[in-house]
Amino acid sequence: MKVLIKNIKELVQVEEEPKLAVKGKDMASIDTITDAYLLIDNEIIEDFGKMKALDFSKIKDCDQLLELDAGGKLVLPSYCDPHTHLVFAGSREIEYSDKIRGLSYEEIAKRGGGILNSAKLLNNISEEELYEQSLVRVNEIISQGTGAVEIKSGYGLTTENEIKMLRVIKRLKQNTPLKIRSTFLGAHAIPMEYKQNPDKYVDLIINEMIPLVAAEKLADYIDVFCDKGFFTVEQTDRILDAGVKNGMRPKIHANELAKSGGIQIGVKYNALSVDHIEYTEEEEIKTLLQSQTMPTILPGAAFFLNMPHAPARKMIDSGLPVAIASDYNPGSSPSGNMKLMMSFACVNYRLLPEEVINACTINAAYAMGVSRKLGSIAKGKTANVYITKEIPTYQFLPYAYGSNLIDTVLLRGKIIKV
Ligand code: NIG
Ligand code: FE
C-alpha cells in the first residue's frame, strides 16, 4: 500500500541528510519544499520533492495507492513529546483553585496533595480502568498532532502500583499507533509513610522496584525528581547508578523548583535529557555544552504553575540544542497539546517559530531516543505526519495559538480517524 500526498503547499522540516538533533544557530532554520509531494510506502517515507519532479514510475505498479490532495495545506512531521505523565487516575482541579488562591506547588504537596493525591487515586482503580482513562488521553494527543510520546510511571509509589502503571504503558505501546517510550519514575515523591526516613524509600526503589522493572523489561529509561523537597542529589546519584546498571538510561526532572544540582548529576550519568531546568545558570550551560544530554523545557508547566521560565534563549545562543515537551500531567500541566507548547515557547521564552518546530520535532525525538526514525521528513523514516487545514505559513501554527489547524493525521503511513 502506498500513499501519495500531492500538491502540498509547503512540506516542512525536510532533511536530505538526517541529523539526530539540531543546536545553536541551526535551530533557527528549517528546510521546506513548496508545491511538493510526499510518497509513503507502507509505514515508511519513500520519497518527497517538488511536484514537477514526481516520478510516476514509483507509483505505477503498486497494487494499492491512496492519493491525498493537500492543495493549500502544509505537511509536517508529527510532534514528538519527550516528557509526559499521561497515565494517571482522575484529575486534580481542586488544587487548581488552591493554587489560584495562592498556595504554592510545594505547599500543596506538603499537605498530601499533589503527586501523593494522584497516587491515592491511582491506588483505588484497577489496571483496566487506568488503561481506559489513559487511552482517552492518548487518542486526544494523536488528534492534536503528536506521533511519539514518552510516558512515565511515578504515581504508584509502591512496587505493585509502579508495576501497574508500567504495564498500562506497555499495553498502550502494543495497542496504539503512537510510538511510545516508557520511563520508570519511582522517585517522583516520597510517600507519607517514608517521610521520616526517605532513604528507606530510596532503598526500596533500588533493591526491589528497579530489579523487577528490569526483569519484566517494563522501562526504557529511568527518571528521578531531583529537586528541593523531593530527592537530593545524593539520592539521585544512587538511584541513577542502579538504573544504569539495569540498562535504563536516565532522563531526569531537574532544577524545577530550585538550583538543585540536578543538571550536573544528569550529565554525570549521560542522561538522554534533563527536563524543566527553570533554574539554569552559566555553570549548568557549560556542563551541558560538554555533554550529549538534551536540555528539555516544559513551557506548559511553567505557564500553569506561574514559574520562572528556563533560559532557553540563552541556551540556544550559547550553542545548545533545546527540546520542548508538554509534561502532560494532572498537577502541573493538564495538557498534552504540543502546538500550544510551541506558542508558549515563542512568547514566553522568545524562541522563533523555526526554533520551536525544531524543538518539538527532531530535538524532541532525540530527547526520547527515537530521532533515527522520527522527528523529520526524511527518506526511510517512519511516516508519522500531519496535514494542516488551509493555512498561510508554518509560522501561523504557533501564532494562531487557540485554533485546531489539523486536517489529517497519518501514523505509520495510515490515516487515523481523529
Ligand atoms: O513534571 N515535577 C514533577 N512532576 C510533575 C508534576 C506531577 C504532578 O504534580 O502530578 C512535573 O511537573
Ligand atoms: Fe514531569
Short mmCIF file of C-alpha atoms and ligand atoms in Angstrom, two decimals:
data_model
loop_
_atom_site.label_atom_id
_atom_site.label_comp_id
_atom_site.label_asym_id
_atom_site.label_seq_id
_atom_site.Cartn_x
_atom_site.Cartn_y
_atom_site.Cartn_z
CA MET A 1 0.00 0.00 0.00
CA LYS A 2 1.33 3.41 -0.95
CA VAL A 3 0.07 6.87 -0.03
CA LEU A 4 0.81 9.85 -2.23
CA ILE A 5 0.19 13.25 -0.68
CA LYS A 6 0.27 15.66 -3.61
CA ASN A 7 0.05 19.40 -4.31
CA ILE A 8 1.35 20.17 -0.81
CA LYS A 9 1.59 23.92 -0.45
CA GLU A 10 4.66 23.51 1.77
CA LEU A 11 6.33 20.36 3.05
CA VAL A 12 8.03 21.39 6.28
CA GLN A 13 11.10 20.04 8.12
CA VAL A 14 12.57 18.00 5.28
CA GLU A 15 16.04 16.54 5.60
CA GLU A 16 18.21 15.21 2.79
CA GLU A 17 20.90 14.18 5.26
CA PRO A 18 19.19 13.37 8.53
CA LYS A 19 20.70 14.66 11.75
CA LEU A 20 20.00 13.31 15.20
CA ALA A 21 19.39 16.81 16.62
CA VAL A 22 19.98 20.47 15.80
CA LYS A 23 21.62 23.01 18.07
CA GLY A 24 22.56 26.65 18.47
CA LYS A 25 22.11 28.86 15.43
CA ASP A 26 20.99 25.92 13.29
CA MET A 27 17.78 25.79 15.29
CA ALA A 28 16.61 28.96 13.55
CA SER A 29 16.40 27.32 10.17
CA ILE A 30 14.07 24.72 8.74
CA ASP A 31 14.16 23.26 5.27
CA THR A 32 10.91 23.21 3.37
CA ILE A 33 9.73 22.44 -0.17
CA THR A 34 6.85 24.36 -1.71
CA ASP A 35 4.46 22.74 -4.18
CA ALA A 36 5.61 19.33 -3.02
CA TYR A 37 4.65 15.68 -2.84
CA LEU A 38 5.30 13.07 -0.18
CA LEU A 39 5.27 9.38 -1.06
CA ILE A 40 4.76 6.78 1.66
CA ASP A 41 5.34 3.07 1.20
CA ASN A 42 3.51 1.18 3.96
CA GLU A 43 4.94 2.66 7.17
CA ILE A 44 7.93 4.39 5.63
CA ILE A 45 8.65 7.68 3.88
CA GLU A 46 9.83 6.56 0.44
CA ASP A 47 10.32 9.83 -1.35
CA PHE A 48 9.48 13.53 -1.44
CA GLY A 49 10.22 16.51 -3.61
CA LYS A 50 8.78 19.12 -5.95
CA MET A 51 5.52 18.15 -7.66
CA LYS A 52 7.08 18.73 -11.03
CA ALA A 53 9.80 16.21 -10.21
CA LEU A 54 7.38 13.44 -9.19
CA ASP A 55 8.49 10.18 -10.77
CA PHE A 56 5.29 8.36 -11.73
CA SER A 57 7.10 5.06 -12.28
CA LYS A 58 7.33 4.82 -8.46
CA ILE A 59 3.55 4.53 -8.15
CA LYS A 60 2.64 2.92 -11.44
CA ASP A 61 2.82 -0.72 -10.43
CA CYS A 62 1.72 -0.68 -6.82
CA ASP A 63 -1.43 -2.68 -6.13
CA GLN A 64 -2.97 -0.12 -3.81
CA LEU A 65 -2.45 3.63 -4.00
CA LEU A 66 -4.20 6.25 -1.91
CA GLU A 67 -3.88 9.78 -3.25
CA LEU A 68 -4.48 12.73 -0.95
CA ASP A 69 -4.68 16.24 -2.35
CA ALA A 70 -3.09 18.74 0.05
CA GLY A 71 -3.70 21.85 -2.05
CA GLY A 72 -3.40 24.97 0.15
CA LYS A 73 -2.25 22.81 3.06
CA LEU A 74 1.06 22.14 4.80
CA VAL A 75 2.54 18.79 5.81
CA LEU A 76 4.76 18.44 8.87
CA PRO A 77 6.32 15.58 10.80
CA SER A 78 4.20 14.69 13.83
CA TYR A 79 5.25 16.19 17.12
CA CYS A 80 7.34 14.08 19.46
CA ASP A 81 6.54 14.69 23.11
CA PRO A 82 9.53 13.50 25.18
CA HIS A 83 8.19 14.07 28.71
CA THR A 84 4.69 13.19 29.92
CA HIS A 85 2.91 11.58 32.84
CA LEU A 86 -0.23 10.83 30.86
CA VAL A 87 -1.02 7.60 32.66
CA PHE A 88 -2.80 8.90 35.75
CA ALA A 89 -6.11 8.43 37.57
CA GLY A 90 -8.79 11.10 37.76
CA SER A 91 -7.85 14.76 37.87
CA ARG A 92 -6.83 17.47 40.36
CA GLU A 93 -8.81 20.58 39.53
CA ILE A 94 -9.43 21.10 43.26
CA GLU A 95 -5.74 22.01 43.61
CA TYR A 96 -6.15 24.38 40.70
CA SER A 97 -8.43 26.50 42.85
CA ASP A 98 -5.99 26.23 45.79
CA LYS A 99 -3.22 27.48 43.53
CA ILE A 100 -5.31 30.41 42.35
CA ARG A 101 -5.95 31.27 46.00
CA GLY A 102 -2.18 31.46 46.48
CA LEU A 103 -0.85 28.11 47.67
CA SER A 104 2.44 27.07 46.06
CA TYR A 105 3.13 23.70 44.38
CA GLU A 106 5.34 22.75 47.33
CA GLU A 107 2.73 23.79 49.92
CA ILE A 108 0.08 21.69 48.17
CA ALA A 109 2.50 18.74 48.06
CA LYS A 110 3.31 19.09 51.78
CA ARG A 111 -0.38 18.80 52.69
CA GLY A 112 -0.56 15.40 50.94
CA GLY A 113 -1.96 16.94 47.77
CA GLY A 114 -0.05 16.95 44.53
CA ILE A 115 1.65 13.74 43.45
CA LEU A 116 0.54 11.90 46.62
CA ASN A 117 -3.06 12.78 45.84
CA SER A 118 -2.69 11.22 42.36
CA ALA A 119 -1.04 8.18 43.96
CA LYS A 120 -4.10 7.71 46.19
CA LEU A 121 -6.47 7.98 43.21
CA LEU A 122 -4.36 5.52 41.22
CA ASN A 123 -4.27 3.04 44.08
CA ASN A 124 -8.07 2.99 44.09
CA ILE A 125 -8.64 1.97 40.48
CA SER A 126 -7.95 -1.22 38.57
CA GLU A 127 -5.31 -1.64 35.90
CA GLU A 128 -8.11 -1.93 33.33
CA GLU A 129 -9.71 1.35 34.39
CA LEU A 130 -6.31 3.08 34.40
CA TYR A 131 -5.72 1.81 30.86
CA GLU A 132 -9.10 3.09 29.67
CA GLN A 133 -8.57 6.55 31.17
CA SER A 134 -5.08 6.78 29.68
CA LEU A 135 -6.23 5.62 26.26
CA VAL A 136 -8.59 8.60 26.09
CA ARG A 137 -5.58 10.90 26.58
CA VAL A 138 -3.52 9.02 24.01
CA ASN A 139 -6.30 9.49 21.46
CA GLU A 140 -6.56 13.15 22.42
CA ILE A 141 -2.88 13.86 21.74
CA ILE A 142 -2.98 11.90 18.48
CA SER A 143 -5.77 14.22 17.34
CA GLN A 144 -3.54 17.18 18.27
CA GLY A 145 -0.69 16.00 16.04
CA THR A 146 1.55 14.00 18.35
CA GLY A 147 3.13 10.90 16.83
CA ALA A 148 5.53 9.82 19.57
CA VAL A 149 5.35 10.18 23.32
CA GLU A 150 7.38 9.30 26.37
CA ILE A 151 5.28 8.26 29.37
CA LYS A 152 6.48 7.96 32.96
CA SER A 153 5.36 5.95 35.94
CA GLY A 154 5.55 7.75 39.27
CA TYR A 155 2.00 7.88 40.62
CA GLY A 156 2.29 4.37 42.02
CA LEU A 157 4.98 4.87 44.67
CA THR A 158 4.60 1.25 45.79
CA THR A 159 6.17 -1.64 43.94
CA GLU A 160 2.79 -3.01 42.98
CA ASN A 161 1.38 0.26 41.71
CA GLU A 162 4.51 1.31 39.85
CA ILE A 163 4.39 -2.03 38.01
CA LYS A 164 0.67 -1.47 37.36
CA MET A 165 1.44 1.86 35.69
CA LEU A 166 4.27 0.44 33.61
CA ARG A 167 2.09 -2.46 32.45
CA VAL A 168 -0.52 0.06 31.32
CA ILE A 169 2.17 1.92 29.36
CA LYS A 170 3.22 -1.40 27.81
CA ARG A 171 -0.35 -2.08 26.71
CA LEU A 172 -0.58 1.39 25.19
CA LYS A 173 2.65 0.65 23.30
CA GLN A 174 1.17 -2.55 21.93
CA ASN A 175 -2.33 -1.32 21.11
CA THR A 176 -1.97 2.19 19.74
CA PRO A 177 -0.24 3.57 16.62
CA LEU A 178 1.79 6.06 18.68
CA LYS A 179 5.50 5.45 19.16
CA ILE A 180 5.81 5.16 22.93
CA ARG A 181 8.85 5.10 25.22
CA SER A 182 8.40 4.28 28.90
CA THR A 183 10.24 5.66 31.88
CA PHE A 184 10.38 4.34 35.44
CA LEU A 185 9.88 7.24 37.86
CA GLY A 186 9.50 5.51 41.22
CA ALA A 187 11.41 8.50 42.63
CA HIS A 188 8.65 11.01 41.91
CA ALA A 189 7.71 11.79 45.53
CA ILE A 190 8.40 10.43 49.00
CA PRO A 191 5.31 8.50 50.19
CA MET A 192 3.83 9.72 53.52
CA GLU A 193 4.91 6.59 55.42
CA TYR A 194 8.56 7.27 54.48
CA LYS A 195 8.58 10.99 55.26
CA GLN A 196 10.68 10.42 58.40
CA ASN A 197 13.09 8.14 56.60
CA PRO A 198 13.25 8.95 52.88
CA ASP A 199 16.40 6.88 52.38
CA LYS A 200 14.37 3.80 53.19
CA TYR A 201 12.14 4.57 50.23
CA VAL A 202 15.24 5.04 48.07
CA ASP A 203 16.39 1.59 49.25
CA LEU A 204 13.03 0.14 48.19
CA ILE A 205 13.38 1.70 44.74
CA ILE A 206 16.90 0.34 44.34
CA ASN A 207 16.55 -3.08 45.89
CA GLU A 208 13.03 -4.05 44.89
CA MET A 209 11.49 -1.87 42.20
CA ILE A 210 14.39 -1.46 39.75
CA PRO A 211 15.22 -5.20 39.57
CA LEU A 212 11.55 -6.08 38.95
CA VAL A 213 11.08 -3.37 36.33
CA ALA A 214 14.23 -4.52 34.58
CA ALA A 215 13.29 -8.21 34.76
CA GLU A 216 9.93 -7.54 33.08
CA LYS A 217 11.59 -5.09 30.64
CA LEU A 218 8.97 -2.52 31.53
CA ALA A 219 11.01 0.67 31.15
CA ASP A 220 13.33 2.14 28.56
CA TYR A 221 14.52 4.94 30.83
CA ILE A 222 14.82 5.93 34.48
CA ASP A 223 13.84 9.28 35.99
CA VAL A 224 14.21 10.99 39.37
CA PHE A 225 12.54 14.20 40.55
CA CYS A 226 15.80 15.74 41.75
CA ASP A 227 14.66 18.93 43.43
CA LYS A 228 14.11 20.84 46.63
CA GLY A 229 11.64 18.96 48.85
CA PHE A 230 11.81 15.82 46.71
CA PHE A 231 15.01 13.80 46.05
CA THR A 232 18.51 15.05 46.89
CA VAL A 233 21.49 14.86 44.56
CA GLU A 234 22.95 12.03 46.69
CA GLN A 235 19.73 10.02 46.48
CA THR A 236 19.50 10.71 42.76
CA ASP A 237 23.08 9.51 42.35
CA ARG A 238 22.29 6.18 44.00
CA ILE A 239 19.08 5.64 42.03
CA LEU A 240 20.61 6.52 38.66
CA ASP A 241 23.57 4.27 39.37
CA ALA A 242 21.20 1.34 39.97
CA GLY A 243 19.07 2.26 36.95
CA VAL A 244 22.04 2.44 34.59
CA LYS A 245 23.35 -0.90 35.88
CA ASN A 246 19.96 -2.33 34.97
CA GLY A 247 20.04 -0.97 31.43
CA MET A 248 17.92 2.15 31.84
CA ARG A 249 19.37 5.43 30.58
CA PRO A 250 18.43 8.45 32.71
CA LYS A 251 16.08 11.26 31.71
CA ILE A 252 15.57 13.41 34.74
CA HIS A 253 13.47 16.14 36.34
CA ALA A 254 15.99 18.80 37.32
CA ASN A 255 16.06 22.35 38.70
CA GLU A 256 12.30 22.96 38.51
CA LEU A 257 11.90 24.39 41.99
CA ALA A 258 15.50 25.35 42.80
CA LYS A 259 19.08 25.13 41.58
CA SER A 260 19.26 21.53 42.73
CA GLY A 261 22.43 20.13 41.14
CA GLY A 262 20.12 18.02 39.00
CA ILE A 263 21.67 19.05 35.70
CA GLN A 264 25.17 18.05 36.81
CA ILE A 265 24.08 14.70 38.19
CA GLY A 266 22.12 14.02 34.99
CA VAL A 267 25.14 14.78 32.84
CA LYS A 268 27.34 12.63 35.09
CA TYR A 269 25.16 9.66 34.11
CA ASN A 270 24.95 10.67 30.44
CA ALA A 271 21.23 11.38 30.75
CA LEU A 272 19.37 11.50 27.47
CA SER A 273 17.68 14.67 28.69
CA VAL A 274 17.42 16.97 31.68
CA ASP A 275 13.94 18.43 31.93
CA HIS A 276 12.25 21.54 33.38
CA ILE A 277 15.60 23.28 34.16
CA GLU A 278 13.98 26.61 35.10
CA TYR A 279 16.92 27.28 37.45
CA THR A 280 19.79 27.14 34.98
CA GLU A 281 22.83 29.40 35.11
CA GLU A 282 26.13 29.80 33.29
CA GLU A 283 27.65 26.87 35.18
CA GLU A 284 24.90 24.47 34.05
CA ILE A 285 25.08 25.71 30.46
CA LYS A 286 28.83 24.95 30.44
CA THR A 287 28.19 21.47 31.78
CA LEU A 288 25.54 20.83 29.13
CA LEU A 289 27.77 22.09 26.33
CA GLN A 290 30.18 19.25 27.08
CA SER A 291 27.50 16.57 27.08
CA GLN A 292 25.19 14.52 24.87
CA THR A 293 22.25 15.49 27.10
CA MET A 294 19.27 17.33 25.62
CA PRO A 295 18.05 20.30 27.68
CA THR A 296 14.26 20.00 27.61
CA ILE A 297 11.89 22.78 28.55
CA LEU A 298 8.30 22.29 29.65
CA PRO A 299 6.51 25.53 28.82
CA GLY A 300 3.11 24.20 29.89
CA ALA A 301 4.26 23.52 33.46
CA ALA A 302 5.97 26.90 33.75
CA PHE A 303 2.78 28.57 32.48
CA PHE A 304 0.42 26.58 34.70
CA LEU A 305 2.46 26.99 37.89
CA ASN A 306 3.38 30.56 37.01
CA MET A 307 7.05 29.77 37.45
CA PRO A 308 10.18 31.42 36.13
CA HIS A 309 10.99 30.36 32.59
CA ALA A 310 14.07 28.31 31.73
CA PRO A 311 16.66 30.46 29.91
CA ALA A 312 16.09 28.68 26.61
CA ARG A 313 17.03 31.74 24.55
CA LYS A 314 20.38 31.92 26.31
CA MET A 315 20.94 28.20 25.94
CA ILE A 316 20.40 28.32 22.18
CA ASP A 317 22.52 31.47 21.88
CA SER A 318 25.27 29.61 23.74
CA GLY A 319 25.19 26.84 21.16
CA LEU A 320 23.00 24.29 22.92
CA PRO A 321 20.10 22.35 21.45
CA VAL A 322 16.71 22.63 23.17
CA ALA A 323 13.73 20.29 23.08
CA ILE A 324 10.16 21.00 24.15
CA ALA A 325 7.77 18.62 25.92
CA SER A 326 4.25 19.03 27.27
CA ASP A 327 4.75 17.37 30.69
CA TYR A 328 1.09 16.28 30.33
CA ASN A 329 0.11 15.50 33.96
CA PRO A 330 -2.75 16.26 36.36
CA GLY A 331 -0.82 18.64 38.63
CA SER A 332 1.43 20.97 36.71
CA SER A 333 0.38 20.70 33.08
CA PRO A 334 -3.02 19.20 32.32
CA SER A 335 -2.50 19.46 28.57
CA GLY A 336 -0.56 17.45 26.02
CA ASN A 337 -1.16 19.94 23.22
CA MET A 338 2.23 20.43 21.59
CA LYS A 339 1.04 23.22 19.32
CA LEU A 340 0.10 25.19 22.41
CA MET A 341 3.54 24.43 23.89
CA MET A 342 5.09 25.97 20.78
CA SER A 343 3.05 29.14 21.28
CA PHE A 344 4.06 29.37 24.96
CA ALA A 345 7.71 28.84 23.97
CA CYS A 346 7.60 31.57 21.33
CA VAL A 347 6.01 34.18 23.56
CA ASN A 348 7.43 33.33 26.99
CA TYR A 349 10.92 32.16 26.02
CA ARG A 350 11.36 34.35 22.93
CA LEU A 351 12.02 31.43 20.61
CA LEU A 352 11.35 31.73 16.89
CA PRO A 353 8.72 29.59 15.14
CA GLU A 354 11.56 27.71 13.38
CA GLU A 355 13.25 27.06 16.72
CA VAL A 356 10.10 25.75 18.37
CA ILE A 357 9.32 23.48 15.42
CA ASN A 358 12.83 22.00 15.67
CA ALA A 359 12.39 21.73 19.44
CA CYS A 360 9.10 19.81 19.10
CA THR A 361 10.16 17.51 16.27
CA ILE A 362 13.78 16.46 15.74
CA ASN A 363 15.15 17.56 19.12
CA ALA A 364 12.15 16.15 20.94
CA ALA A 365 12.71 12.88 19.07
CA TYR A 366 16.34 12.91 20.28
CA ALA A 367 15.20 13.53 23.87
CA MET A 368 13.19 10.29 23.77
CA GLY A 369 15.74 8.30 21.78
CA VAL A 370 13.82 7.97 18.52
CA SER A 371 15.39 10.55 16.22
CA ARG A 372 16.81 7.95 13.82
CA LYS A 373 13.24 7.07 12.90
CA LEU A 374 11.14 10.11 13.68
CA GLY A 375 11.20 13.90 14.01
CA SER A 376 11.60 14.98 10.38
CA ILE A 377 10.58 14.23 6.81
CA ALA A 378 13.46 12.07 5.59
CA LYS A 379 13.65 9.02 3.37
CA GLY A 380 13.46 5.81 5.37
CA LYS A 381 11.90 7.42 8.45
CA THR A 382 8.57 6.29 9.86
CA ALA A 383 5.66 8.05 8.16
CA ASN A 384 4.20 9.91 11.14
CA VAL A 385 2.98 13.19 9.67
CA TYR A 386 0.00 15.51 9.72
CA ILE A 387 -1.69 17.58 7.07
CA THR A 388 -2.85 21.01 8.21
CA LYS A 389 -6.02 22.82 7.28
CA GLU A 390 -5.52 25.53 4.66
CA ILE A 391 -3.15 27.98 6.37
CA PRO A 392 -0.84 30.68 5.04
CA THR A 393 2.55 29.69 6.53
CA TYR A 394 4.12 27.38 9.11
CA GLN A 395 4.65 30.40 11.38
CA PHE A 396 0.83 30.54 11.54
CA LEU A 397 0.86 27.35 13.68
CA PRO A 398 2.29 28.83 16.91
CA TYR A 399 0.77 32.23 16.07
CA ALA A 400 -2.86 31.04 15.95
CA TYR A 401 -2.48 29.62 19.43
CA GLY A 402 -6.06 28.65 20.12
CA SER A 403 -7.02 27.14 16.78
CA ASN A 404 -7.08 23.49 15.86
CA LEU A 405 -5.34 23.54 12.49
CA ILE A 406 -5.06 19.80 11.88
CA ASP A 407 -6.90 18.28 8.97
CA THR A 408 -5.49 14.73 8.66
CA VAL A 409 -3.20 12.63 10.85
CA LEU A 410 -1.15 9.76 9.43
CA LEU A 411 0.69 7.43 11.77
CA ARG A 412 2.85 4.65 10.36
CA GLY A 413 1.53 5.65 6.97
CA LYS A 414 -2.11 5.12 7.86
CA ILE A 415 -4.81 7.73 8.21
CA ILE A 416 -6.00 7.88 11.80
CA LYS A 417 -9.60 8.94 12.33
CA VAL A 418 -9.48 11.69 14.92
O1 NIG B 1 6.83 17.30 35.80
N1 NIG B 1 7.82 17.80 38.69
C1 NIG B 1 7.39 16.71 38.94
N2 NIG B 1 6.43 16.04 38.35
C2 NIG B 1 5.45 16.60 37.50
C3 NIG B 1 4.26 17.06 38.25
C4 NIG B 1 3.49 15.94 38.65
C5 NIG B 1 2.25 16.30 39.41
O2 NIG B 1 2.11 17.38 40.00
O3 NIG B 1 1.39 15.42 39.39
C6 NIG B 1 6.05 17.67 36.66
O4 NIG B 1 5.74 18.86 36.78
FE FE B 2 7.27 15.93 34.68
#
